[in-house]
Short mmCIF file of C-alpha atoms and ligand atoms in Angstrom, two decimals:
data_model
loop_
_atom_site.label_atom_id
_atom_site.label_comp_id
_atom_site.label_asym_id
_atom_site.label_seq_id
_atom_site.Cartn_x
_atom_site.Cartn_y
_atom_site.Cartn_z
CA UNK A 1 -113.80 -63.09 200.77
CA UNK A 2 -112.37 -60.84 204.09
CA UNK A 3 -110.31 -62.74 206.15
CA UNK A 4 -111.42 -62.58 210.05
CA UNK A 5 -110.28 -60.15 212.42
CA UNK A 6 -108.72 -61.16 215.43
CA UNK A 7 -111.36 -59.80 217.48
CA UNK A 8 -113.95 -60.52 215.03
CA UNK A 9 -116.05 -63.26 217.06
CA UNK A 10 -118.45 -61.19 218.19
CA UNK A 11 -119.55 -59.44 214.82
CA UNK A 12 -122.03 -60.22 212.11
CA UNK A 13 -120.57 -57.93 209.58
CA UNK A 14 -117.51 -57.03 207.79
CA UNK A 15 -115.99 -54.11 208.78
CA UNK A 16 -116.84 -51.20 206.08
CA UNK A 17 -113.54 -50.16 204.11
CA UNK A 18 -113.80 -46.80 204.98
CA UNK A 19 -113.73 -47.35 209.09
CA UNK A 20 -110.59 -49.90 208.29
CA UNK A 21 -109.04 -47.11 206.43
CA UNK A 22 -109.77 -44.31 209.04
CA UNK A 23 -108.81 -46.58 212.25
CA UNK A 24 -105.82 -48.24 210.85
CA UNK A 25 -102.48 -47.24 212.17
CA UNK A 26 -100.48 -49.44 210.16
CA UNK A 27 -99.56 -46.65 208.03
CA UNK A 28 -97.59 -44.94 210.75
CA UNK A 29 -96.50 -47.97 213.49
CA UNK A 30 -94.64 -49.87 211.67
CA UNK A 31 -92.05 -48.20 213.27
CA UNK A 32 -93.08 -49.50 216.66
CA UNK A 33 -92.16 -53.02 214.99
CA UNK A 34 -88.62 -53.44 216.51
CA UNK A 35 -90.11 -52.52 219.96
CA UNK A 36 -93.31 -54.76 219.70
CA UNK A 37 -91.21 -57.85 219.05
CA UNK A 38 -88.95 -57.11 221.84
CA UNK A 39 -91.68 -57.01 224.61
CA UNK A 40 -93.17 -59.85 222.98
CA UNK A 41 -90.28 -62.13 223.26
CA UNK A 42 -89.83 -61.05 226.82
CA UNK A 43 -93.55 -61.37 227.40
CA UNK A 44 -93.64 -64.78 226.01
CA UNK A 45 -90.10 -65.71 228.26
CA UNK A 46 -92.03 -64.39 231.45
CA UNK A 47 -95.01 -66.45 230.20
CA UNK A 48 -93.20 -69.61 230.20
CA UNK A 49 -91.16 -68.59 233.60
CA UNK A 50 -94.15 -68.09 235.14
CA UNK A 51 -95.88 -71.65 233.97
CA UNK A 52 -98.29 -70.22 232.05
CA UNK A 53 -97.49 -71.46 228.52
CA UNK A 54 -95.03 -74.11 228.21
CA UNK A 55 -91.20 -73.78 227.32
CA UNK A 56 -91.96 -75.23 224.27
CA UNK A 57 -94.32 -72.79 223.09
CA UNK A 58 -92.92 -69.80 224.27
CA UNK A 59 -89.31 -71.50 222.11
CA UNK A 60 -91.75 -71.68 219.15
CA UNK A 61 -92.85 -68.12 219.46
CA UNK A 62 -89.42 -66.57 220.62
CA UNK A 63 -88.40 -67.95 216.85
CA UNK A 64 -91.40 -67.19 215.16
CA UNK A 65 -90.72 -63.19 216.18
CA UNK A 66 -87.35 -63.52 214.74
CA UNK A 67 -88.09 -64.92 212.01
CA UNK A 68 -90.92 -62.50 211.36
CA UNK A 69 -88.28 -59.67 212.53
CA UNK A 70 -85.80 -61.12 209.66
CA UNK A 71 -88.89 -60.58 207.06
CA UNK A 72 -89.47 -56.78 208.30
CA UNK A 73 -85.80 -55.51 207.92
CA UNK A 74 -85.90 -57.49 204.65
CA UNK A 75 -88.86 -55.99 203.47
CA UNK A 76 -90.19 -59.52 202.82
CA UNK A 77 -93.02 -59.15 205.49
CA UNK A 78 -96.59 -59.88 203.94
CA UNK A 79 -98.48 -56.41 205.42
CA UNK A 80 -102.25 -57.11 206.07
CA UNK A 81 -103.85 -53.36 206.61
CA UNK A 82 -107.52 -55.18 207.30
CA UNK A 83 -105.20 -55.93 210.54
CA UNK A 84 -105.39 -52.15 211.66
CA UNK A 85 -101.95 -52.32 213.22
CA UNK A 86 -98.11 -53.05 213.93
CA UNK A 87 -99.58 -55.52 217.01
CA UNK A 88 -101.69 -57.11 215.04
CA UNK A 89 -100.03 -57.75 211.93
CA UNK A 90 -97.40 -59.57 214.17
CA UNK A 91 -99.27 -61.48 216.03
CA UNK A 92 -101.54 -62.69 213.16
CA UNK A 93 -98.20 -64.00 211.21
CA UNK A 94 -96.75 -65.16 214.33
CA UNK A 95 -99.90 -67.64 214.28
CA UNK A 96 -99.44 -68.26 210.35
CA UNK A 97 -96.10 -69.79 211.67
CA UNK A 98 -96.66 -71.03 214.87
CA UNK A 99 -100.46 -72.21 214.94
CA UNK A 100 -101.20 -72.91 218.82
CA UNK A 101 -98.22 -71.95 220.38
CA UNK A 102 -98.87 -68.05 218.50
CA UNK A 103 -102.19 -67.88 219.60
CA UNK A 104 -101.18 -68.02 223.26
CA UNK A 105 -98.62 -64.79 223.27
CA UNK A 106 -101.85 -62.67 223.99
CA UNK A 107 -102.40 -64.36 227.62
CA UNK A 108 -102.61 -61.86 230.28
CA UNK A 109 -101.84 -58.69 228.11
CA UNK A 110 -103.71 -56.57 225.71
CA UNK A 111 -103.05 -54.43 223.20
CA UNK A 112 -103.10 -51.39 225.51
CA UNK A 113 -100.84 -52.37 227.84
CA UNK A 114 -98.57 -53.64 224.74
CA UNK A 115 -98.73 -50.53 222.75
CA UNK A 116 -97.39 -48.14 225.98
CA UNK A 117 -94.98 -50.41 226.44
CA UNK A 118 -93.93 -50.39 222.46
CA UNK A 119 -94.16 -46.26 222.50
CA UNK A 120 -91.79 -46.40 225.92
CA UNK A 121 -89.05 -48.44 224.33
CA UNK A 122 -88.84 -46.64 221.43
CA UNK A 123 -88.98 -43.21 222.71
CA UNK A 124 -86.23 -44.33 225.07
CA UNK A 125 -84.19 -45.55 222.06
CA UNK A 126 -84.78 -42.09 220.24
CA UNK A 127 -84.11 -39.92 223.27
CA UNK A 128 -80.73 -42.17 223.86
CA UNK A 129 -79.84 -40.92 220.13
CA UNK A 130 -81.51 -37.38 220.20
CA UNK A 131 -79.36 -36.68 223.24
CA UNK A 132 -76.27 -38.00 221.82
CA UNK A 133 -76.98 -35.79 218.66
CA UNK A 134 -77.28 -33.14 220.85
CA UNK A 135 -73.96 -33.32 222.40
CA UNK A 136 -72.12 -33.85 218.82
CA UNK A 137 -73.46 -30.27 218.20
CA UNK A 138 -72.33 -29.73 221.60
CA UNK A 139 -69.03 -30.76 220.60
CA UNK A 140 -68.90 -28.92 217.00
CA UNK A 141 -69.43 -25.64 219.11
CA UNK A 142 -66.87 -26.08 221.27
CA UNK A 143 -64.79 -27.38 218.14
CA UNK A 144 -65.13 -23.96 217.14
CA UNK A 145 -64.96 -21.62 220.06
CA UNK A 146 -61.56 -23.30 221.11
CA UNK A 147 -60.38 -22.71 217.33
CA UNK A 148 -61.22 -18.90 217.15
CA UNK A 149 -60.54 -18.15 221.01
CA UNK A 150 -59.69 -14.48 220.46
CA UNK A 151 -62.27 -13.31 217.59
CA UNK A 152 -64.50 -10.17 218.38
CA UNK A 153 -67.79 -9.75 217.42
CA UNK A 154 -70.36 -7.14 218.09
CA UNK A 155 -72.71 -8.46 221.21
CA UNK A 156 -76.19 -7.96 220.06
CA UNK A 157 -79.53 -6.53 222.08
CA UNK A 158 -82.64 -5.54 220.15
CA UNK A 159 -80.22 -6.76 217.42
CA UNK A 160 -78.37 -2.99 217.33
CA UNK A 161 -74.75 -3.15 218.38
CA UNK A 162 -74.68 -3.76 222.17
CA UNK A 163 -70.81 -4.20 223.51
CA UNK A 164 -68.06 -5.92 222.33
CA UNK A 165 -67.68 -10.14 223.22
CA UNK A 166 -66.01 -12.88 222.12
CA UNK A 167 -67.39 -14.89 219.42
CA UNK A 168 -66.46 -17.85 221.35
CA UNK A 169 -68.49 -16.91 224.14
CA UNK A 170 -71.44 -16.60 222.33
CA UNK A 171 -71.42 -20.06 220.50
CA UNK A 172 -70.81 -21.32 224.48
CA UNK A 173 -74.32 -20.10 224.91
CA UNK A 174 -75.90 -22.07 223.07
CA UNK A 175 -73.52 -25.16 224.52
CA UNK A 176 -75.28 -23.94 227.73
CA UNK A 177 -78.79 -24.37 225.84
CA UNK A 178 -77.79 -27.56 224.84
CA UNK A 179 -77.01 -28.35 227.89
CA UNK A 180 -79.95 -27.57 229.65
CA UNK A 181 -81.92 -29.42 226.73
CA UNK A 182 -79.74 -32.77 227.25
CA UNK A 183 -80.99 -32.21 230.97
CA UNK A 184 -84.70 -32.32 229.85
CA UNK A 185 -84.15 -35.15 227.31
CA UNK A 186 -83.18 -37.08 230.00
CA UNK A 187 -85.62 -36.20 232.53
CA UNK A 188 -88.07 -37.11 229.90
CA UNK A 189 -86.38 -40.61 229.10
CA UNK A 190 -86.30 -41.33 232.74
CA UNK A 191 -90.18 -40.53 232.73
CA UNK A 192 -90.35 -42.91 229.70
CA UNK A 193 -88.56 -45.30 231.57
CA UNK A 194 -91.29 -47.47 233.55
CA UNK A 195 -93.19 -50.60 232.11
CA UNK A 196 -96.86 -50.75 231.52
CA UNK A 197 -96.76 -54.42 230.34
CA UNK A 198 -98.80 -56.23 232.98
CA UNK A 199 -101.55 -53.52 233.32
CA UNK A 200 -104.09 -55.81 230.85
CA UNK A 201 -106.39 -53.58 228.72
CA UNK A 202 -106.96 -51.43 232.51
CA UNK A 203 -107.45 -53.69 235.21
CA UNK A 204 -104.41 -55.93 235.60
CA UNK A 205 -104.58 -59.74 234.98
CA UNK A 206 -105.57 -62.94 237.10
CA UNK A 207 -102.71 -64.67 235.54
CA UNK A 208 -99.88 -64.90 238.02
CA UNK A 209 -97.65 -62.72 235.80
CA UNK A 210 -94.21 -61.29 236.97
CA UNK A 211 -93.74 -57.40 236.11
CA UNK A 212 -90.62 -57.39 237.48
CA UNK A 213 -88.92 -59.95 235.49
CA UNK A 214 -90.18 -58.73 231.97
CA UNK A 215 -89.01 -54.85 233.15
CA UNK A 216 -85.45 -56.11 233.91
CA UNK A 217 -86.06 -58.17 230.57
CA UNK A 218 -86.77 -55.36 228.80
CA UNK A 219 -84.58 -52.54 230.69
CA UNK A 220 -87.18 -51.01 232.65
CA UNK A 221 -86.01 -49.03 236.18
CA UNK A 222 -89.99 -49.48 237.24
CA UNK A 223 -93.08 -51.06 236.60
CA UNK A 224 -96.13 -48.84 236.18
CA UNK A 225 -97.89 -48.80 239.87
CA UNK A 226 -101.56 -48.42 238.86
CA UNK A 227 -102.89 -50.39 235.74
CA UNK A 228 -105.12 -47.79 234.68
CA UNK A 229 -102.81 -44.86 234.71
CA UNK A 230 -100.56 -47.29 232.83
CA UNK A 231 -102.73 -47.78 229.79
CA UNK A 232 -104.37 -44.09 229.98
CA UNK A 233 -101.52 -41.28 230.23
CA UNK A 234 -99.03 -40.22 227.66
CA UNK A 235 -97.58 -38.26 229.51
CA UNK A 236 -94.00 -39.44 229.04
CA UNK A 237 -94.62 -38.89 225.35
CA UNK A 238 -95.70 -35.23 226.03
CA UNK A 239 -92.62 -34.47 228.06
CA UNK A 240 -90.98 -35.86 225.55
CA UNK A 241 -92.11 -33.49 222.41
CA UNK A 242 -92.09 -30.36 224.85
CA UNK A 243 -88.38 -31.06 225.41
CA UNK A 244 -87.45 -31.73 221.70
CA UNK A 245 -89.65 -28.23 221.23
CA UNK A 246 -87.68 -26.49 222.97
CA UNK A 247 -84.79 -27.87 221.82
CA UNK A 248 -85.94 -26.81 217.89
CA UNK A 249 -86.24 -23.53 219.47
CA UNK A 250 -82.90 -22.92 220.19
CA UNK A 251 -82.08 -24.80 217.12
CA UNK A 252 -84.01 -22.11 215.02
CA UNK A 253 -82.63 -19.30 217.29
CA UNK A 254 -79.26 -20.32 216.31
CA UNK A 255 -79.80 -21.02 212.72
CA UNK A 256 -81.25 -17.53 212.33
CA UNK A 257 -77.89 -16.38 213.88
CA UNK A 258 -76.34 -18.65 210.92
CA UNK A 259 -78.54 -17.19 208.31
CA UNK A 260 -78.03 -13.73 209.06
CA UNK A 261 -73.98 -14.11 209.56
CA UNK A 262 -74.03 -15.84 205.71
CA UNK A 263 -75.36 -12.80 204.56
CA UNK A 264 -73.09 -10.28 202.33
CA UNK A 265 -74.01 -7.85 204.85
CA UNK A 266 -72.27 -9.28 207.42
CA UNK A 267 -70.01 -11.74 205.96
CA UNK A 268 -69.29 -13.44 209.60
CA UNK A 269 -69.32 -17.16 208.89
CA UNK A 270 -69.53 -18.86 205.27
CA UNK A 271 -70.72 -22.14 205.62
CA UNK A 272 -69.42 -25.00 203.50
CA UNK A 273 -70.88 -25.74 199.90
CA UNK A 274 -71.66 -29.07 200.86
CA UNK A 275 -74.48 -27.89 203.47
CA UNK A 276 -75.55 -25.17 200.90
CA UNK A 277 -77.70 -25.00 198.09
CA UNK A 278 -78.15 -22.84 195.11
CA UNK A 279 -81.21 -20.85 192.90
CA UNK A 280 -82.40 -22.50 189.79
CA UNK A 281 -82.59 -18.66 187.93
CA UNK A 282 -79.60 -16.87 189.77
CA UNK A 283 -76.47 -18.19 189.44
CA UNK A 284 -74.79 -15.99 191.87
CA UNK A 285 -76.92 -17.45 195.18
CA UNK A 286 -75.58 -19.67 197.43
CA UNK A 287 -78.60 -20.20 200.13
CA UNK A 288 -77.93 -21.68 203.73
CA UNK A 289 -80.95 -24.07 203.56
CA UNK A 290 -80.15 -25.87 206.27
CA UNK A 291 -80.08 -23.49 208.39
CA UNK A 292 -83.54 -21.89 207.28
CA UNK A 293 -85.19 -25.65 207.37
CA UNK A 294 -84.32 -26.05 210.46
CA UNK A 295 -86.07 -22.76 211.64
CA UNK A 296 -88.56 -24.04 209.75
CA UNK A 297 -89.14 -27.18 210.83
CA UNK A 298 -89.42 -26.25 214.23
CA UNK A 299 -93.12 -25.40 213.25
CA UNK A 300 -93.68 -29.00 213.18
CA UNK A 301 -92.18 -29.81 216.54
CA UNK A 302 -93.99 -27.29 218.51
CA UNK A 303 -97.46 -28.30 216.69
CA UNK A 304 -96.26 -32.29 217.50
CA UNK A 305 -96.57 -31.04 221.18
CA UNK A 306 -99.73 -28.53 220.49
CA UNK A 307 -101.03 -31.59 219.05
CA UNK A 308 -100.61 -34.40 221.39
CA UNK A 309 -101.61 -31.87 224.67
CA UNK A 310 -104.88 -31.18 222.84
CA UNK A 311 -105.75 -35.10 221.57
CA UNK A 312 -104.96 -35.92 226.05
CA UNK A 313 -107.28 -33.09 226.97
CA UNK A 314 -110.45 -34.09 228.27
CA UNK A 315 -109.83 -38.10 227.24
CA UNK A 316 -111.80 -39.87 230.38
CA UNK A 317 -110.03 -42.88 231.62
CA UNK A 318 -108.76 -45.48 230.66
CA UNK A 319 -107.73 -46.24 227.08
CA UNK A 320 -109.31 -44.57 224.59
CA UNK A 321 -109.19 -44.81 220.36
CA UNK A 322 -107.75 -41.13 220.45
CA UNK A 323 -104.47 -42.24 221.96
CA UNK A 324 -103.50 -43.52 218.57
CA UNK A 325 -102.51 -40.12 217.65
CA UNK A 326 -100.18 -39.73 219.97
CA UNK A 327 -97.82 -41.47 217.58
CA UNK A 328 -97.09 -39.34 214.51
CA UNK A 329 -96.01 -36.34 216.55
CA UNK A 330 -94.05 -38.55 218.40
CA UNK A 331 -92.63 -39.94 215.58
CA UNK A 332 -91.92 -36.94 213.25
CA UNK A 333 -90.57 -35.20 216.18
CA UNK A 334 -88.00 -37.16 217.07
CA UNK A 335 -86.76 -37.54 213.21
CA UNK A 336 -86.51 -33.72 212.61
CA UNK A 337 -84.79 -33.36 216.03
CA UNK A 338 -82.18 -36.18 215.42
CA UNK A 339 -81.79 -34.77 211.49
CA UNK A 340 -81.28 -31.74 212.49
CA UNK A 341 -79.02 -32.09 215.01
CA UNK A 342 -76.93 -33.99 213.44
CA UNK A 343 -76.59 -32.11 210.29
CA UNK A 344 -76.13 -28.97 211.96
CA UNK A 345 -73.15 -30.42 213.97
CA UNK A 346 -71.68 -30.83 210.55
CA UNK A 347 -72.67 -27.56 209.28
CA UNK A 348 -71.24 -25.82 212.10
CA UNK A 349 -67.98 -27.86 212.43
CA UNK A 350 -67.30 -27.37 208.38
CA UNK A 351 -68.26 -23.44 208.40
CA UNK A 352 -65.74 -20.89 207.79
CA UNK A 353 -65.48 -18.11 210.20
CA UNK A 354 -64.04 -14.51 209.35
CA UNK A 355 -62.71 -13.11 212.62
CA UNK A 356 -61.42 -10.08 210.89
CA UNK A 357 -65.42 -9.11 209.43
CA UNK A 358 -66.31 -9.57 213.00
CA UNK A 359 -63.53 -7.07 214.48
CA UNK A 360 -64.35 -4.99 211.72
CA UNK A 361 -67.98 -4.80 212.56
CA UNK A 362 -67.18 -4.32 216.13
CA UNK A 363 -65.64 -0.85 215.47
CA UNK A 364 -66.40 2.23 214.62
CA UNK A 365 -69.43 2.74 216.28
CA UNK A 366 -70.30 3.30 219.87
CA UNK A 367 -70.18 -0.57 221.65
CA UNK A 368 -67.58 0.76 224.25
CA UNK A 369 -69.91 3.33 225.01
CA UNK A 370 -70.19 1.17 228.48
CA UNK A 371 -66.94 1.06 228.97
CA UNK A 372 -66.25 5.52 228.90
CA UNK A 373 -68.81 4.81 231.87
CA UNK A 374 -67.14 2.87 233.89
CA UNK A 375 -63.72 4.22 233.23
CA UNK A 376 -65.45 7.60 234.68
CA UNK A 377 -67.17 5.54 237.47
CA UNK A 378 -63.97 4.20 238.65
CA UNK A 379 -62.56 8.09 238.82
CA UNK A 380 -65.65 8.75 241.35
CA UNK A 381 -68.14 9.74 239.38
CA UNK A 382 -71.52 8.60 239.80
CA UNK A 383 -72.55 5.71 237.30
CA UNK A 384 -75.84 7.81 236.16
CA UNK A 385 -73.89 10.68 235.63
CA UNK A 386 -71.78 9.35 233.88
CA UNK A 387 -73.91 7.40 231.35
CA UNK A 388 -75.85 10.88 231.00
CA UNK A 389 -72.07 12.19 230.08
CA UNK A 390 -70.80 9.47 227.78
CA UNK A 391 -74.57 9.78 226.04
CA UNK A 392 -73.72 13.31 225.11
CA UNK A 393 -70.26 12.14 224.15
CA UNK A 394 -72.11 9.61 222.05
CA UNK A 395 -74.16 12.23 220.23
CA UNK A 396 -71.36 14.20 219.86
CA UNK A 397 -69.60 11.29 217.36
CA UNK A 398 -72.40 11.04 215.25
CA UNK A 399 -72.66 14.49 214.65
CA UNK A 400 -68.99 14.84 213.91
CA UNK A 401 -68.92 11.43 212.08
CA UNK A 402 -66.22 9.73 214.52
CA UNK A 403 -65.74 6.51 216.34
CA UNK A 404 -65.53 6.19 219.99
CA UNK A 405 -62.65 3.84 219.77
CA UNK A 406 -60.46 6.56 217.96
CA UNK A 407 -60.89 9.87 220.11
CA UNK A 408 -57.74 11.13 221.35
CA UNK A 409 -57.27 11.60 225.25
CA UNK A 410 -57.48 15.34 224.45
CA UNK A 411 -60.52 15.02 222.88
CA UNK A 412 -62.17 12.72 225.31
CA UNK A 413 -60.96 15.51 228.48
CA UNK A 414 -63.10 18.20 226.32
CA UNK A 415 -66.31 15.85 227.94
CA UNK A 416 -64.73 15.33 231.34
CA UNK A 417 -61.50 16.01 232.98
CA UNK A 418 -61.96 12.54 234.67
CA UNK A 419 -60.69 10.96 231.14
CA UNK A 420 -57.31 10.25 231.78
CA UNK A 421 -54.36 9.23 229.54
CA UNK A 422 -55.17 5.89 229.43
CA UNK A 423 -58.52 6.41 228.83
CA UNK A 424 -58.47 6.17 225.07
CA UNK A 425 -56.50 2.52 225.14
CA UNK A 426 -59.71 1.46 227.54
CA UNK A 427 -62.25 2.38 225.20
CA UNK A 428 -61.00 -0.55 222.48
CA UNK A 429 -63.20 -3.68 222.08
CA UNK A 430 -59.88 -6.17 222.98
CA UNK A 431 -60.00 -3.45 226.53
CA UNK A 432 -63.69 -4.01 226.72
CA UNK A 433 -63.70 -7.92 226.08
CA UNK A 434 -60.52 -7.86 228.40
CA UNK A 435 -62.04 -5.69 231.22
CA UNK A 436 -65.34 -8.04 231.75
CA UNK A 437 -63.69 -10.97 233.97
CA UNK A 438 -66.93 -11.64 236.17
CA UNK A 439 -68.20 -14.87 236.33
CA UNK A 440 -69.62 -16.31 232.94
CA UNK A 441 -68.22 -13.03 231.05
CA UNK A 442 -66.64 -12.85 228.22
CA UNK A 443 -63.30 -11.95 228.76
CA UNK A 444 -60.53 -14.68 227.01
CA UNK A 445 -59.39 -16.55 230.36
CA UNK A 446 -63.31 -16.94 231.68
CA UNK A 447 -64.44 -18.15 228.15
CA UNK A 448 -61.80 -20.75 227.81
CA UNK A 449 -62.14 -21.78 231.43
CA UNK A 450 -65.84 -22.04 230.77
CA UNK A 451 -64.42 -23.97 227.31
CA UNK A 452 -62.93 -26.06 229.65
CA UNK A 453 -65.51 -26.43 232.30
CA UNK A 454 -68.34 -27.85 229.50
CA UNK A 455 -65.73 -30.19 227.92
CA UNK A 456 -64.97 -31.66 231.65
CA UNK A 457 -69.19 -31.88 231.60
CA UNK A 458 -70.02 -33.09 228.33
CA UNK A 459 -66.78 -36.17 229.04
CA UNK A 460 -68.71 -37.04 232.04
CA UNK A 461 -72.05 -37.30 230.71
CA UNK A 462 -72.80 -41.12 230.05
CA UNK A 463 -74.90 -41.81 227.08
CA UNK A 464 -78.37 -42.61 227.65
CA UNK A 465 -78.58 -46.83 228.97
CA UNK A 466 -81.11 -48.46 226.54
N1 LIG B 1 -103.24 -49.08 217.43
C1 LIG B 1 -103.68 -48.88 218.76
C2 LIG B 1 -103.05 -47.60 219.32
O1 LIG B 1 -102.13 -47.15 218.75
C3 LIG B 1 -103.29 -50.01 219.62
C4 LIG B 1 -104.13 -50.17 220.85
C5 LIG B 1 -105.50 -50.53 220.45
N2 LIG B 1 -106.29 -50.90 221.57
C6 LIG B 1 -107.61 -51.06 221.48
N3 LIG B 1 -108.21 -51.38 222.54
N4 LIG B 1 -108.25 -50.87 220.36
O2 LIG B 1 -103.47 -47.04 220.31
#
C-alpha cells in the first residue's frame, strides 16, 4: 500500500514508479537540508510573530526541526523517496512528530519560494568558504614569493623564452587572479544575498506575513521585490558557477605551470610526496596528480555553468519543473572549487623550489635580447633600429654557438660602436630583472612592494558574513 503524497488530494492514481524516480530530487538535495530547516524555523517564528499560528505551535515545530536536524547529521533520519524531495521529506516527518502544529509550517509559503530561499543560503555559505579557500591559496603564494624573493626564471610568451623575471613575480600573478576572482565570488554572494521567502508559489500571499523580519532572521540584506522574479530566476546561481569557472580556469592555468615545472625537463619546483602519486608498472614515476585533476576538473565547472545557462534559456515564467537542475551544477561546483583550492594551497605551500634550475634556464640563450635594445636606445639610437641590430646580433650567437649574456664588450662593439664598457654587465638576467622598475614590473623592490601591497589587501578583506 503507497502512502499519500502531500499534494495527493486531487489524484485518483498512484504515481507510476518510473515518474517518482525521474522527478525526485532527493538524491541530490539533501544537501539543501541544513538550509531548509533554517528558513523553516524562521518561517515558523515569523508565523507565530505575525499571529498566524500560535506560539505554541510554532514552539512545537521549532523542536520538531531540531530534532529532525539531530536525526540527519546522525544519519538516523527515515528517507521517504515517494516524497520527491529535501522539503518534503521534512515537512512530512515534522508532521509524524508534531501532528497539527506540523501541518501548519506550509501557511503562506510554497515550495518555490522555499526552495530559492534554501539554494540562496547555501550558496552564500559555500561562497563564504570558496572565498576563504581562495585567499589560503592566496596566502600559500605569497608564502612562497616572500621565501624565494630573488630567484630568476625565464618569463614565458608563446611558451619560448621571453625575458628574464622574478619567479616571485610571477606566482603574484596569479595572487592578482585570485584576487580578481575573490572580487566576483563576492559580487555573486551579494547577488545571492536577497530572500525569496514570502513570494508564495508566484503571486505573494494574503497572509499578513513579514519579509522583513524572516530576512534579518535569516541574514538576508533584501527581500526579493517582485514575487515572480523571486521564484523564476537563478540567476544568482549562474553568477555564481561563471565565477567559480573562471576561477578553475586560472586554477588549471596554474596547475599546468605546476605540471610542466615537475617535469625532468625543467626541474623548477618538486612538489611534496604527500600531494603526489605514483604508476602501478613504473617504479621510477612520481606524477603531480593534483595538479593535472585540477586541470581536469575544470571541465566540470565550466559545463556546471554551460549547463545551468542552457536549462534557464527559454523557461517562460514563473516556476517551472526544469529549475530542479539547477542544483547539481551548483552543487558539484562548489565542491571541486573548495577541494581544489584548498588542496592546492597545500600543494603549493609544501613544494620545493630550485632557484638555481631556474637561473640556469634563464641563461644562455637570448632573453636579454631586449635589454642590448635598450642599452643602444638609451645611446640615441632609434628603438627599431636597434631591435633590427640586436636581431642580427642574435643570429650571429646561434651561428657561433654563444650566449648573449657572455659576449665580451669587444665583441659586442663589432655590432655597434654604441656598446659601451658596461654594456656586457647590462645584458645579465639579475641587470635585466634589476633594470625593469615600472609599475607592476618585476624588478626585486616593485615585487616585494607589490608582496607587500596584496598582504596589506588580503589582511583587510573580511570574510564573507553568513
Ligand atoms: N524539488 C523542487 C526543486 O528543486 C522543489 C520545488 C518544487 N515546486 C513545485 N512546484 N513542484 O525545484
Amino acid at each position: 500500500m503507497k502512502r499519500k503524497k502531500p499534494w495527493g488530494g486531487r489524484f485518483k492514481m498512484d504515481t507510476d514508479r518510473m515518474v517518482e524516480a525521474f522527478t525526485s530530487s532527493l538524491a541530490f538535495d539533501r544537501n539543501l537540508a541544513g538550509a531548509d530547516i533554517r528558513g523553516s524555523i524562521a518561517h515558523a517564528r515569523m508565523l507565530a510573530k505575525q499571529k498566524i499560528i500560535t506560539a505554541k505551535d510554532a514552539r512545537a515545530i521549532i523542536r520538531g526541526l531540531e530534532e529532525i536536524r539531530r536525526e540527519i547529521d546522525s544519519g538516523g533520519f527515515p528517507w521517504r523517496e515517494d516524497l520527491e524531495d529535501i522539503h518534503m521529506n521534512i515537512e512530512a516527518r515534522l508532521i509524524e512528530k508534531t501532528g497539527e502544529a506540523g501541518k501548519r509550517l506550509h501557511t503562506a509559503r510554497s515550495r518555490n519560494d522555499q526552495v530559492a530561499t534554501d539554494l540562496r543560503l547555501y550558496l552564500k555559505e559555500r561562497l563564504a568558504a570558496i572565498d576563504a579557500a581562495a585567499g589560503a591559496l592566496q596566502k600559500a603564494l605569497i608564502g612562497q614569493a616572500k621565501r624565494h624573493l630573488g630567484a630568476i626564471m625565464p618569463g614565458y610568451t608563446h611558451l619560448q623564452q621571453a625575458q628574464p623575471v622574478l619567479f616571485s613575480h610571477h606566482l603574484m600573478a596569479y595572487v592578482e587572479m585570485l584576487g580578481r576572482d575573490r572580487g566576483r565570488l563576492r559580487d555573486a554572494f551579494a547577488r545571492a544575498d536577497v530572500l525569496p521567502l514570502g513570494a508564495g508559489a508566484l503571486a505573494g500571499t494574503p497572509f499578513p506575513i513579514d519579509r522583513a523580519y524572516v530576512a534579518k532572521l535569516l541574514g538576508f540584506s533584501k527581500v526579493a521585490e517582485n514575487s515572480i522574479d523571486a521564484v523564476s530566476d537563478r540567476d544568482f546561481a549562474v553568477e555564481f558557477l561563471s565565477a567559480v569557472a573562471l576561477l578553475m580556469v586560472h586554477l588549471s592555468r596554474f596547475c599546468e605551470e605546476l605540471v610542466l615545472w615537475s617535469t625532468t625537463e625543467f626541474g623548477f619546483v618538486e612538489l611534496s610526496d604527500a600531494f603526489c602519486t605514483g604508476s602501478s608498472i613504473m617504479p621510477n614515476k612520481k606524477n603531480p596528480d593534483v595538479a593535472e585533476l585540477v586541470r581536469g576538473k575544470t571541465g566540470r565547472v565550466v559545463g556546471g555553468l554551460v549547463s545551468l545557462l542552457t536549462t534557464l534559456k527559454g523557461l517562460p515564467l514563473s516556476y517551472n519543473k526544469d529549475l530542479q537542475e539547477d542544483k547539481e551544477p551548483v552543487f558539484d561546483a562548489a565542491d571541486t572549487a573548495e577541494q581544489s583550492l584548498l588542496i592546492l594551497a597545500q600543494a603549493v605551500a609544501t613544494m620545493a623550489v630550485h632557484a638555481e634550475r631556474m637561473r640556469a634556464a634563464a641563461s644562455g640563450g637570448f632573453l636579454t635580447a631586449t635589454d642590448a635594445a635598450d642599452y643602444l636606445v638609451e645611446k640615441g639610437v632609434p628603438f627599431r633600429e636597434a631591435h633590427h641590430l640586436v636581431g642580427g646580433l642574435v643570429a650571429h650567437c646561434i651561428d657561433a654557438g654563444r650566449a648573449l649574456d657572455d659576449l665580451t664588450a669587444a665583441e659586442l662593439r663589432k655590432f655597434s660602436p654604441k656598446f659601451g664598457a658596461d654594456a656586457a654587465r647590462r645584458l645579465t638576467a639579475e641587470s635585466s630583472v634589476a633594470s625593469r622598475k615600472s609599475t607592476g614590473g618585476t624588478a626585486r623592490a616593485t615585487v616585494a612592494a607589490a608582496i607587500r601591497k596584496s598582504e596589506r589587501t588580503l589582511s583587510k578583506l573580511k570574510p564573507l558574513p553568513i
